[in-house]
Amino acid sequence: MSDPQPHLDQIFSALADPTRRRILSMLLEDDMAVTDVAAPFEMSLAAVSKHLVVLAAAGLIRQEKRGRITWCQIEPDGLRRASIWMQGFGQFDPVDLDDFERFLQEVLEEGPSG
C-alpha cells in the first residue's frame, strides 16, 4: 500500500495559505477564468497564477484551456482525501480535562502507597 502522506502534505500546505483558501471558496461557487479569479486580489495575475499552480499540484483544482481562456474548477477528490484522513481522528472520544485533573488530584492525595 502506498503512503498517502506526501500527497496529504501538499494538500495541507496548499490550504495553509489564506489566499489559496479564498480561491477555493470562490471556485466552490462556479468554474472561473483565471482573470476572474485574480480580479478581487490586490496582486499581479502572475502571483495569482502561482497560487493556482500550487492548488493544481495538490490536486485541489483543475485547470482547462478553452480557446484562449484558462478555466479553473474545484477538484472534489483532493479535498475528499484530506477529509477522509481527518475523519480518522474522530474515532477517539474527546478527553475531559476536568475529569482528568480530578483523577490526578485523587491519585496525588492517596500518595505512593495507594
Coordinates of N, CA and C in Angstrom, one line a residue:
M1 N 0.8 -1.2 0.0 CA 0.0 0.0 0.0 C 0.9 1.2 0.0
S2 N 0.6 2.2 -0.9 CA 1.4 3.4 -0.9 C 1.0 4.4 0.2
D3 N 2.0 5.1 0.6 CA 1.8 6.1 1.7 C 1.2 7.4 1.2
P4 N 0.0 7.7 1.6 CA -0.7 8.9 1.1 C -0.1 10.2 1.7
Q5 N 0.8 10.1 2.7 CA 1.3 11.2 3.4 C 1.9 12.3 2.5
P6 N 2.8 12.0 1.6 CA 3.3 13.1 0.8 C 2.2 13.9 0.1
H7 N 1.2 13.2 -0.5 CA 0.1 14.0 -1.1 C -0.7 14.8 -0.1
L8 N -0.9 14.2 1.1 CA -1.6 15.0 2.1 C -0.8 16.2 2.5
D9 N 0.5 16.1 2.6 CA 1.4 17.2 2.9 C 1.2 18.3 1.9
Q10 N 1.1 18.0 0.6 CA 0.9 19.0 -0.4 C -0.5 19.7 -0.2
I11 N -1.5 18.9 0.1 CA -2.9 19.4 0.3 C -2.9 20.4 1.4
F12 N -2.3 20.0 2.6 CA -2.4 20.8 3.7 C -1.5 22.1 3.6
S13 N -0.4 21.9 2.9 CA 0.5 23.0 2.6 C -0.3 24.1 1.7
A14 N -1.0 23.6 0.7 CA -1.8 24.5 -0.1 C -2.9 25.2 0.7
L15 N -3.5 24.4 1.6 CA -4.6 25.0 2.4 C -4.1 26.0 3.4
A16 N -2.8 25.9 3.7 CA -2.3 26.8 4.8 C -2.3 28.3 4.4
D17 N -2.4 28.6 3.1 CA -2.3 29.9 2.7 C -3.7 30.5 2.6
P18 N -4.0 31.7 3.2 CA -5.3 32.3 3.2 C -5.8 32.7 1.8
T19 N -4.9 33.1 0.9 CA -5.2 33.4 -0.5 C -5.7 32.2 -1.2
R20 N -5.1 31.1 -1.0 CA -5.5 29.9 -1.7 C -6.8 29.4 -1.1
R21 N -7.0 29.5 0.2 CA -8.3 29.1 0.7 C -9.4 30.0 0.1
R22 N -9.2 31.3 0.0 CA -10.2 32.2 -0.6 C -10.5 31.8 -2.1
I23 N -9.4 31.4 -2.8 CA -9.6 31.0 -4.2 C -10.5 29.7 -4.2
L24 N -10.2 28.8 -3.3 CA -11.1 27.6 -3.3 C -12.5 27.9 -3.0
S25 N -12.7 28.9 -2.1 CA -14.1 29.3 -1.7 C -14.8 29.9 -3.0
M26 N -14.1 30.7 -3.7 CA -14.6 31.3 -4.9 C -15.0 30.2 -5.9
L27 N -14.1 29.2 -6.1 CA -14.4 28.1 -7.1 C -15.5 27.2 -6.6
L28 N -15.8 27.2 -5.4 CA -17.0 26.4 -4.9 C -18.2 26.9 -5.5
E29 N -18.3 28.2 -5.8 CA -19.5 28.8 -6.4 C -19.7 28.3 -7.9
D30 N -18.5 28.4 -8.7 CA -18.6 28.1 -10.1 C -17.2 28.0 -10.7
D31 N -17.1 27.4 -11.9 CA -15.8 27.5 -12.6 C -15.5 28.9 -12.9
M32 N -14.3 29.3 -12.9 CA -13.9 30.7 -13.2 C -12.7 30.7 -14.1
A33 N -12.6 31.8 -14.9 CA -11.5 32.1 -15.7 C -10.4 32.6 -14.8
V34 N -9.1 32.3 -15.1 CA -8.0 32.8 -14.3 C -8.1 34.3 -14.0
T35 N -8.4 35.1 -15.0 CA -8.5 36.5 -14.8 C -9.6 36.9 -13.8
D36 N -10.7 36.1 -13.8 CA -11.8 36.4 -12.9 C -11.4 36.0 -11.5
V37 N -10.6 34.9 -11.4 CA -10.1 34.5 -10.0 C -9.2 35.6 -9.5
A38 N -8.4 36.2 -10.4 CA -7.4 37.2 -9.9 C -8.0 38.5 -9.6
A39 N -9.2 38.9 -10.2 CA -9.8 40.2 -10.0 C -9.9 40.7 -8.6
P40 N -10.4 39.9 -7.6 CA -10.6 40.5 -6.3 C -9.3 40.7 -5.5
F41 N -8.2 40.2 -6.0 CA -6.9 40.2 -5.2 C -6.1 41.4 -5.6
E42 N -5.4 42.0 -4.6 CA -4.5 43.1 -4.9 C -3.1 42.5 -5.1
M43 N -3.0 41.7 -6.2 CA -1.7 41.2 -6.5 C -1.7 41.0 -8.1
S44 N -0.6 40.7 -8.6 CA -0.5 40.5 -10.1 C -1.1 39.2 -10.5
L45 N -1.5 39.2 -11.8 CA -2.0 38.0 -12.4 C -1.0 36.8 -12.2
A46 N 0.3 37.2 -12.4 CA 1.4 36.1 -12.2 C 1.4 35.6 -10.8
A47 N 1.2 36.4 -9.8 CA 1.2 35.9 -8.4 C 0.0 35.0 -8.2
V48 N -1.2 35.4 -8.7 CA -2.4 34.5 -8.5 C -2.2 33.2 -9.3
S49 N -1.5 33.3 -10.4 CA -1.3 32.1 -11.2 C -0.4 31.1 -10.4
K50 N 0.6 31.7 -9.7 CA 1.4 30.8 -8.9 C 0.6 30.1 -7.8
H51 N -0.3 30.8 -7.2 CA -1.2 30.1 -6.2 C -2.0 29.0 -6.9
L52 N -2.5 29.3 -8.1 CA -3.3 28.3 -8.8 C -2.4 27.0 -9.1
V53 N -1.2 27.2 -9.5 CA -0.3 26.1 -9.7 C -0.1 25.3 -8.5
V54 N 0.0 25.9 -7.3 CA 0.1 25.1 -6.1 C -1.2 24.3 -5.8
L55 N -2.3 25.0 -6.0 CA -3.6 24.3 -5.8 C -3.7 23.1 -6.8
A56 N -3.3 23.3 -8.0 CA -3.4 22.2 -9.0 C -2.5 21.1 -8.7
A57 N -1.3 21.4 -8.2 CA -0.3 20.4 -7.9 C -0.7 19.5 -6.7
A58 N -1.5 20.2 -5.8 CA -2.0 19.5 -4.7 C -3.3 18.7 -5.0
G59 N -3.8 18.8 -6.2 CA -5.0 18.1 -6.7 C -6.3 18.7 -6.2
L60 N -6.2 20.0 -5.8 CA -7.4 20.7 -5.2 C -8.2 21.4 -6.3
I61 N -7.6 21.7 -7.4 CA -8.3 22.3 -8.6 C -7.8 21.7 -9.8
R62 N -8.5 21.9 -10.9 CA -8.1 21.5 -12.2 C -8.2 22.7 -13.1
Q63 N -7.2 22.9 -14.0 CA -7.2 24.0 -15.0 C -7.4 23.4 -16.4
E64 N -8.2 24.1 -17.2 CA -8.5 23.6 -18.5 C -8.5 24.8 -19.5
K65 N -7.8 24.7 -20.6 CA -7.8 25.7 -21.6 C -8.9 25.6 -22.5
R66 N -9.7 26.6 -22.6 CA -10.9 26.6 -23.6 C -10.7 27.8 -24.5
G67 N -10.2 27.6 -25.7 CA -9.9 28.7 -26.6 C -8.6 29.4 -26.0
R68 N -8.8 30.7 -25.8 CA -7.6 31.5 -25.3 C -7.7 31.6 -23.8
I69 N -8.8 31.1 -23.2 CA -9.0 31.4 -21.7 C -8.8 30.1 -21.0
T70 N -8.0 30.2 -19.8 CA -7.8 29.1 -18.9 C -8.8 29.2 -17.8
W71 N -9.6 28.1 -17.7 CA -10.6 28.0 -16.6 C -10.1 27.2 -15.5
C72 N -10.6 27.5 -14.3 CA -10.3 26.7 -13.1 C -11.6 26.2 -12.5
Q73 N -11.5 25.0 -12.0 CA -12.6 24.4 -11.3 C -12.1 23.5 -10.1
I74 N -12.9 23.4 -9.2 CA -12.6 22.7 -8.0 C -12.5 21.2 -8.3
E75 N -11.6 20.5 -7.6 CA -11.4 19.1 -7.8 C -11.8 18.4 -6.5
P76 N -13.0 17.9 -6.4 CA -13.6 17.5 -5.1 C -12.8 16.3 -4.5
D77 N -12.2 15.5 -5.3 CA -11.4 14.3 -4.8 C -10.2 14.8 -3.9
G78 N -9.6 15.9 -4.3 CA -8.5 16.4 -3.5 C -8.9 16.7 -2.1
L79 N -10.0 17.4 -1.9 CA -10.4 17.8 -0.5 C -11.0 16.5 0.2
R80 N -11.5 15.6 -0.6 CA -12.1 14.4 0.0 C -10.9 13.6 0.7
R81 N -9.8 13.5 0.0 CA -8.7 12.8 0.6 C -8.3 13.3 2.0
A82 N -8.2 14.7 2.1 CA -7.9 15.3 3.3 C -9.0 15.1 4.4
S83 N -10.2 15.2 3.9 CA -11.3 15.0 4.8 C -11.4 13.6 5.4
I84 N -11.1 12.6 4.5 CA -11.1 11.2 5.0 C -10.0 11.0 6.0
W85 N -8.8 11.6 5.7 CA -7.7 11.4 6.7 C -8.1 12.0 8.0
M86 N -8.7 13.2 8.0 CA -9.1 13.9 9.3 C -10.2 13.2 10.0
Q87 N -11.1 12.6 9.3 CA -12.2 11.8 10.0 C -11.6 10.7 10.8
G88 N -10.4 10.2 10.5 CA -9.8 9.1 11.2 C -9.6 9.5 12.7
F89 N -9.5 10.8 12.9 CA -9.2 11.3 14.3 C -10.5 11.4 15.1
G90 N -11.6 11.3 14.4 CA -12.9 11.4 15.1 C -13.3 10.1 15.8
Q91 N -12.5 9.1 15.7 CA -12.8 7.8 16.3 C -12.5 7.8 17.8
F92 N -11.7 8.8 18.3 CA -11.4 8.9 19.7 C -12.3 9.8 20.4
D93 N -12.7 9.4 21.6 CA -13.5 10.3 22.4 C -12.7 11.5 22.9
P94 N -13.3 12.6 23.0 CA -12.6 13.8 23.4 C -12.3 13.6 24.9
V95 N -11.1 14.1 25.3 CA -10.7 14.0 26.7 C -11.3 15.1 27.5
D96 N -11.9 14.8 28.6 CA -12.5 15.8 29.5 C -11.4 16.1 30.5
L97 N -10.8 17.3 30.3 CA -9.6 17.7 31.1 C -10.0 17.9 32.5
D98 N -11.2 18.3 32.8 CA -11.6 18.5 34.2 C -11.6 17.1 34.9
D99 N -12.2 16.1 34.3 CA -12.2 14.8 34.9 C -10.8 14.3 35.1
F100 N -9.9 14.5 34.1 CA -8.5 14.1 34.2 C -7.8 14.8 35.3
E101 N -8.1 16.1 35.5 CA -7.5 16.8 36.6 C -8.0 16.3 38.0
R102 N -9.3 16.0 38.1 CA -9.8 15.4 39.3 C -9.1 14.0 39.6
F103 N -9.0 13.2 38.6 CA -8.3 11.9 38.7 C -6.9 12.1 39.2
L104 N -6.2 13.0 38.6 CA -4.8 13.2 39.1 C -4.7 13.7 40.5
Q105 N -5.7 14.6 40.9 CA -5.7 15.1 42.3 C -6.0 13.9 43.2
E106 N -6.9 13.0 42.9 CA -7.2 11.9 43.8 C -5.9 11.0 43.9
V107 N -5.3 10.7 42.8 CA -4.1 9.9 42.9 C -3.0 10.6 43.7
L108 N -2.8 11.9 43.6 CA -1.8 12.6 44.4 C -2.2 12.6 45.8
E109 N -3.4 12.7 46.2 CA -3.9 12.7 47.6 C -3.7 11.4 48.2
E110 N -3.9 10.3 47.5 CA -3.7 8.9 48.0 C -2.3 8.7 48.4
G111 N -1.4 9.3 47.7 CA 0.1 9.1 47.9 C 0.6 7.8 47.3
P112 N 1.9 7.5 47.5 CA 2.5 6.4 46.8 C 2.0 5.0 47.3
S113 N 1.5 4.9 48.5 CA 1.1 3.6 49.0 C -0.3 3.2 48.4
G114 N -1.0 4.1 47.9 CA -2.3 3.8 47.2 C -3.4 3.6 48.1

